[in-house]
Short mmCIF file of C-alpha atoms in Angstrom, two decimals:
data_model
loop_
_atom_site.label_atom_id
_atom_site.label_comp_id
_atom_site.label_asym_id
_atom_site.label_seq_id
_atom_site.Cartn_x
_atom_site.Cartn_y
_atom_site.Cartn_z
CA UNK Z 741 -53.82 -189.38 97.29
CA UNK Z 742 -55.11 -187.38 94.47
CA UNK Z 743 -54.54 -184.37 96.74
CA UNK Z 744 -50.99 -185.19 97.35
CA UNK Z 745 -50.28 -185.81 93.53
CA UNK Z 746 -51.72 -182.32 92.92
CA UNK Z 747 -49.69 -180.70 95.62
CA UNK Z 748 -46.53 -182.45 94.20
CA UNK Z 749 -47.50 -181.17 90.64
CA UNK Z 750 -48.08 -177.60 92.06
CA UNK Z 751 -44.52 -177.48 93.87
CA UNK Z 752 -42.83 -178.91 90.78
CA UNK Z 753 -44.60 -176.10 88.72
CA UNK Z 754 -43.29 -173.47 91.14
CA UNK Z 755 -39.76 -175.12 90.70
CA UNK Z 756 -40.01 -174.85 87.28
CA UNK Z 757 -41.23 -171.19 86.93
CA UNK Z 758 -38.33 -170.06 89.05
CA UNK Z 759 -35.73 -172.13 86.73
CA UNK Z 760 -37.30 -170.50 83.69
CA UNK Z 761 -37.02 -166.82 85.44
CA UNK Z 762 -33.44 -167.61 86.23
CA UNK Z 763 -32.77 -168.32 82.72
CA UNK Z 764 -34.90 -165.30 81.46
CA UNK Z 765 -32.55 -162.91 83.53
CA UNK Z 766 -29.68 -164.74 82.40
CA UNK Z 767 -27.54 -161.48 81.43
CA UNK Z 768 -27.54 -160.54 85.08
CA UNK Z 769 -26.78 -164.10 86.11
CA UNK Z 770 -23.85 -164.36 83.47
CA UNK Z 771 -22.32 -161.01 84.71
CA UNK Z 772 -22.74 -162.22 88.46
CA UNK Z 773 -20.78 -165.16 87.21
CA UNK Z 774 -17.95 -163.12 85.45
CA UNK Z 775 -17.53 -161.16 88.79
CA UNK Z 776 -17.23 -164.20 90.77
CA UNK Z 777 -14.33 -165.46 88.38
CA UNK Z 778 -12.50 -162.01 89.00
CA UNK Z 779 -13.27 -162.43 92.70
CA UNK Z 780 -12.11 -165.96 92.67
CA UNK Z 781 -8.88 -164.79 91.12
CA UNK Z 782 -8.40 -161.94 93.49
CA UNK Z 783 -8.82 -164.50 96.45
CA UNK Z 784 -6.33 -166.88 95.01
CA UNK Z 785 -3.82 -164.05 94.66
CA UNK Z 786 -4.57 -162.87 98.23
CA UNK Z 787 -4.36 -166.30 99.93
CA UNK Z 788 -1.01 -167.11 97.87
CA UNK Z 789 0.27 -163.77 99.30
CA UNK Z 790 -0.64 -164.90 102.89
CA UNK Z 791 1.12 -168.39 102.56
CA UNK Z 792 4.03 -167.03 100.91
CA UNK Z 793 7.32 -168.27 102.03
CA UNK Z 794 5.62 -171.34 103.50
CA UNK Z 795 6.56 -175.01 102.46
CA UNK Z 796 2.80 -175.88 101.58
CA UNK Z 797 2.06 -177.67 104.67
CA UNK Z 798 -1.04 -177.20 106.82
CA UNK Z 799 -1.34 -173.80 108.51
CA UNK Z 800 -3.01 -173.56 111.96
CA UNK Z 801 -2.65 -177.15 112.04
CA UNK Z 802 -5.63 -177.51 109.51
CA UNK Z 803 -5.52 -176.25 105.86
CA UNK Z 804 -3.09 -176.12 102.96
CA UNK Z 805 -3.14 -173.07 100.68
CA UNK Z 806 -4.86 -175.47 98.06
CA UNK Z 807 -7.73 -176.06 100.59
CA UNK Z 808 -8.09 -172.52 101.66
CA UNK Z 809 -8.10 -171.07 98.09
CA UNK Z 810 -10.63 -173.75 96.92
CA UNK Z 811 -12.89 -173.06 99.90
CA UNK Z 812 -12.66 -169.31 99.21
CA UNK Z 813 -13.38 -170.00 95.55
CA UNK Z 814 -16.33 -172.22 96.32
CA UNK Z 815 -17.65 -169.89 98.78
CA UNK Z 816 -17.73 -167.07 96.18
CA UNK Z 817 -20.11 -169.29 94.03
CA UNK Z 818 -22.12 -170.56 96.64
CA UNK Z 819 -23.42 -166.99 97.96
CA UNK Z 820 -24.68 -166.43 94.50
CA UNK Z 821 -26.63 -169.58 94.44
CA UNK Z 822 -28.35 -170.12 97.84
CA UNK Z 823 -31.18 -168.30 99.37
CA UNK Z 824 -30.33 -164.73 100.48
CA UNK Z 825 -31.30 -161.25 100.86
CA UNK Z 826 -33.28 -161.40 97.82
CA UNK Z 827 -35.77 -163.92 99.43
CA UNK Z 828 -36.34 -161.71 102.33
CA UNK Z 829 -36.83 -158.51 100.24
CA UNK Z 830 -39.52 -160.28 97.80
CA UNK Z 831 -41.65 -161.67 100.85
CA UNK Z 832 -41.46 -158.20 102.60
CA UNK Z 833 -42.55 -156.57 99.47
CA UNK Z 834 -45.43 -158.84 98.89
CA UNK Z 835 -46.54 -158.77 102.50
CA UNK Z 836 -46.55 -154.78 102.20
CA UNK Z 837 -48.37 -154.35 99.12
CA UNK Z 838 -51.01 -157.39 99.57
CA UNK Z 839 -49.77 -159.69 96.77
CA UNK Z 840 -49.37 -162.34 99.66
CA UNK Z 841 -53.26 -162.80 99.50
CA UNK Z 842 -53.22 -164.26 95.99
CA UNK Z 843 -50.50 -166.85 97.22
CA UNK Z 844 -52.45 -168.04 99.85
CA UNK Z 845 -55.22 -169.28 97.17
CA UNK Z 846 -52.68 -171.75 95.60
CA UNK Z 847 -53.30 -175.44 96.37
CA UNK Z 848 -49.81 -175.45 98.51
CA UNK Z 849 -48.85 -174.59 101.98
CA UNK Z 850 -47.41 -171.06 102.16
CA UNK Z 851 -44.31 -171.97 103.60
CA UNK Z 852 -43.49 -174.91 101.29
CA UNK Z 853 -44.55 -172.65 98.31
CA UNK Z 854 -41.64 -170.35 99.23
CA UNK Z 855 -39.36 -173.13 99.75
CA UNK Z 856 -40.13 -174.48 96.46
CA UNK Z 857 -39.42 -171.06 94.93
CA UNK Z 858 -36.19 -170.79 96.49
CA UNK Z 859 -35.09 -174.21 95.40
CA UNK Z 860 -36.19 -173.40 91.85
CA UNK Z 861 -34.09 -170.07 91.95
CA UNK Z 862 -31.09 -172.13 93.32
CA UNK Z 863 -31.22 -174.67 90.62
CA UNK Z 864 -31.42 -172.04 88.05
CA UNK Z 865 -28.72 -169.78 89.19
CA UNK Z 866 -26.58 -173.00 89.53
CA UNK Z 867 -26.83 -174.17 86.10
CA UNK Z 868 -26.17 -170.68 84.74
CA UNK Z 869 -23.42 -169.41 87.35
CA UNK Z 870 -22.49 -172.25 89.61
CA UNK Z 871 -21.46 -174.94 87.12
CA UNK Z 872 -19.72 -172.63 84.73
CA UNK Z 873 -17.74 -171.02 87.63
CA UNK Z 874 -16.88 -174.28 89.26
CA UNK Z 875 -15.44 -175.67 86.08
CA UNK Z 876 -13.41 -172.54 85.36
CA UNK Z 877 -12.42 -172.17 88.78
CA UNK Z 878 -11.54 -175.96 89.10
CA UNK Z 879 -9.15 -175.38 86.16
CA UNK Z 880 -7.20 -172.73 88.17
CA UNK Z 881 -7.09 -174.98 91.27
CA UNK Z 882 -6.48 -178.05 89.57
CA UNK Z 883 -5.51 -180.88 90.93
CA UNK Z 884 -8.52 -181.53 93.20
CA UNK Z 885 -10.33 -184.79 93.52
CA UNK Z 886 -13.53 -185.24 95.38
CA UNK Z 887 -13.30 -188.70 97.13
CA UNK Z 888 -16.46 -190.81 96.68
CA UNK Z 889 -16.56 -191.48 100.11
CA UNK Z 890 -17.45 -187.84 100.86
CA UNK Z 891 -20.25 -187.40 98.45
CA UNK Z 892 -22.81 -188.40 100.82
CA UNK Z 893 -21.60 -186.20 103.45
CA UNK Z 894 -21.16 -183.28 100.91
CA UNK Z 895 -25.07 -183.81 99.96
CA UNK Z 896 -26.13 -184.07 103.54
CA UNK Z 897 -24.29 -180.63 104.52
CA UNK Z 898 -25.57 -178.94 101.42
CA UNK Z 899 -29.06 -179.74 102.07
CA UNK Z 900 -28.69 -178.81 105.67
CA UNK Z 901 -27.02 -175.55 104.72
CA UNK Z 902 -29.87 -174.80 102.24
CA UNK Z 903 -32.70 -175.40 104.77
CA UNK Z 904 -30.70 -173.08 107.20
CA UNK Z 905 -30.26 -170.16 104.94
CA UNK Z 906 -33.67 -170.54 103.66
CA UNK Z 907 -35.35 -170.36 107.13
CA UNK Z 908 -33.17 -167.29 108.12
CA UNK Z 909 -34.23 -165.42 105.06
CA UNK Z 910 -37.89 -166.47 105.21
CA UNK Z 911 -38.23 -165.73 108.94
CA UNK Z 912 -36.64 -162.24 108.29
CA UNK Z 913 -39.34 -161.58 105.48
CA UNK Z 914 -41.95 -162.95 107.44
CA UNK Z 915 -41.14 -160.46 110.19
CA UNK Z 916 -42.56 -157.87 108.03
CA UNK Z 917 -45.94 -158.72 109.58
CA UNK Z 918 -44.66 -157.66 112.96
CA UNK Z 919 -42.10 -154.76 112.51
CA UNK Z 920 -42.02 -151.98 110.04
CA UNK Z 921 -38.69 -152.69 108.19
CA UNK Z 922 -36.74 -155.72 107.74
CA UNK Z 923 -33.60 -154.13 106.19
CA UNK Z 924 -31.72 -154.16 109.71
CA UNK Z 925 -32.36 -157.68 110.40
CA UNK Z 926 -30.93 -158.43 106.81
CA UNK Z 927 -27.87 -156.56 107.65
CA UNK Z 928 -27.41 -158.24 111.07
CA UNK Z 929 -27.99 -161.69 109.29
CA UNK Z 930 -25.14 -160.73 106.75
CA UNK Z 931 -22.65 -159.56 109.52
CA UNK Z 932 -23.24 -162.73 111.63
CA UNK Z 933 -22.80 -164.93 108.42
CA UNK Z 934 -19.55 -163.16 107.83
CA UNK Z 935 -18.23 -163.27 111.39
CA UNK Z 936 -19.52 -166.69 112.56
CA UNK Z 937 -20.67 -168.47 109.23
CA UNK Z 938 -17.07 -168.54 107.79
CA UNK Z 939 -17.75 -166.55 104.59
CA UNK Z 940 -14.73 -164.30 105.40
CA UNK Z 941 -12.15 -167.20 106.01
CA UNK Z 942 -12.54 -171.04 107.02
CA UNK Z 943 -13.71 -171.43 110.74
CA UNK Z 944 -10.80 -173.79 111.54
CA UNK Z 945 -8.57 -170.78 111.09
CA UNK Z 946 -9.93 -168.89 113.66
CA UNK Z 947 -8.51 -168.39 117.26
CA UNK Z 948 -9.54 -171.46 119.21
CA UNK Z 949 -12.26 -169.54 121.55
CA UNK Z 950 -14.10 -168.10 118.50
CA UNK Z 951 -13.99 -171.28 116.54
CA UNK Z 952 -15.48 -173.20 119.23
CA UNK Z 953 -18.22 -170.80 119.91
CA UNK Z 954 -19.04 -170.36 116.30
CA UNK Z 955 -19.75 -174.04 115.55
CA UNK Z 956 -22.67 -173.98 118.20
CA UNK Z 957 -24.41 -171.16 116.40
CA UNK Z 958 -26.61 -171.99 113.15
CA UNK Z 959 -24.83 -169.45 110.89
CA UNK Z 960 -21.71 -171.64 110.63
CA UNK Z 961 -23.97 -174.42 109.19
CA UNK Z 962 -25.16 -172.22 106.15
CA UNK Z 963 -21.73 -171.71 104.88
CA UNK Z 964 -18.60 -173.12 106.57
CA UNK Z 965 -19.88 -176.95 107.06
CA UNK Z 966 -20.66 -177.64 103.36
CA UNK Z 967 -17.50 -175.80 102.10
CA UNK Z 968 -15.46 -177.28 104.76
CA UNK Z 969 -16.72 -180.80 103.83
CA UNK Z 970 -15.90 -179.93 100.23
CA UNK Z 971 -12.15 -178.95 100.90
CA UNK Z 972 -12.27 -182.06 103.48
CA UNK Z 973 -11.41 -179.76 106.35
CA UNK Z 974 -10.76 -182.27 109.10
CA UNK Z 975 -12.33 -179.99 111.77
CA UNK Z 976 -15.70 -180.48 109.88
CA UNK Z 977 -16.59 -184.06 111.91
CA UNK Z 978 -19.72 -185.70 112.53
CA UNK Z 979 -20.40 -183.77 115.76
CA UNK Z 980 -20.47 -180.48 113.61
CA UNK Z 981 -22.77 -182.12 111.14
CA UNK Z 982 -25.26 -183.47 113.59
CA UNK Z 983 -25.21 -179.82 115.06
CA UNK Z 984 -26.12 -178.54 111.72
CA UNK Z 985 -29.18 -180.94 111.39
CA UNK Z 986 -30.52 -179.89 114.84
CA UNK Z 987 -30.40 -176.36 113.79
CA UNK Z 988 -32.21 -177.22 110.40
CA UNK Z 989 -34.87 -178.76 112.41
CA UNK Z 990 -35.14 -176.04 115.02
CA UNK Z 991 -35.14 -173.26 112.42
CA UNK Z 992 -37.71 -175.09 110.28
CA UNK Z 993 -39.92 -175.53 113.20
CA UNK Z 994 -39.38 -171.85 114.09
CA UNK Z 995 -40.41 -171.01 110.49
CA UNK Z 996 -43.93 -173.02 110.94
CA UNK Z 997 -44.85 -171.20 114.01
CA UNK Z 998 -43.94 -167.96 112.92
CA UNK Z 999 -45.88 -168.54 109.66
CA UNK Z 1000 -49.11 -169.30 111.74
CA UNK Z 1001 -48.57 -166.54 113.94
CA UNK Z 1002 -48.19 -164.11 111.02
CA UNK Z 1003 -51.14 -165.30 108.78
CA UNK Z 1004 -53.58 -164.94 112.14
CA UNK Z 1005 -52.63 -161.11 111.72
CA UNK Z 1006 -53.42 -161.10 108.04
CA UNK Z 1007 -56.84 -159.11 107.47
CA UNK Z 1008 -58.53 -159.81 104.07
CA UNK Z 1009 -61.69 -157.39 103.31
CA UNK Z 1010 -62.19 -156.48 106.98
CA UNK Z 1011 -62.17 -160.09 108.32
#
C-alpha cells in the first residue's frame, strides 16, 4: 500500500512539474495562443467562403457552416494542447545522449512516467492557451451550447484521443533504440493525421469510400472523433467510439511491449 502511495505521489509530482514548466515558458505559449486565434479567424473566413450562397442547411448530409467552423477552431486549439512531435523528439534526444538512464532510477514505470509528463504538459498548455482560445473563439462562433447528455461521451472520446496520440508519439520516440533517426516517422505520422485523422477537414465531409476507410484507422480517433463529438456530428456514433477504444488498448499494449524490448537493448557501464 505504501509503495502504491509513493508511486502515485511521484506521478503527481511529475504532472505538477510539467504544469510549472508550461507556465515558466508562458510567453511562447501565449504567442502560440495568439497565432491560434489568427488561424481560427482565417478558417472562419475560409469556410464561410466555401459555404457562401447556401441556405445554412447541412452540406454532404452532415454538417452546417456553424458546425464546420467550430470544428476547425477547436481543432486548431487541440493540436497545441495534445501530445505531438515534441514528445517524440524529447524521448529521442534523451535516448541519444544517455539521459534516459537517470529516468530509470525513478520509483515509477518508464512508460507511465512519460504518460504523466505528457498529461502535465497538456494540462499546463490547456490552461494557458486552450481555455482562453476557446473562450475567445467561442465568442466568435456563438451561439453554441453543449448538451449535458454529450458531456460523458465528450470526456470519453477526449481520453481515448489523448491515449492514442500519446502512444503514437511515445512509440516514435522509442524507436530511437532501433533506428538512427525518427524524423521520418514523425513526418509520416503528421501526414496520416492530416489525411486520415481529420485535421484538414471533418471526416464526414470526405468521399464515402475514403470516409469509411478512415474510421477503421487509429489516426481518426486522435483528432476527428473527439472534435466530431464536440460539434455533435451525427457520423460519430457508438461504433466509431468503440473502435477508438479498441485502438487505444492495442496501441497501449504495443507501447508496453516495445518498452520492454527497447530497455533490453540498453547497455549501462558495459552490462
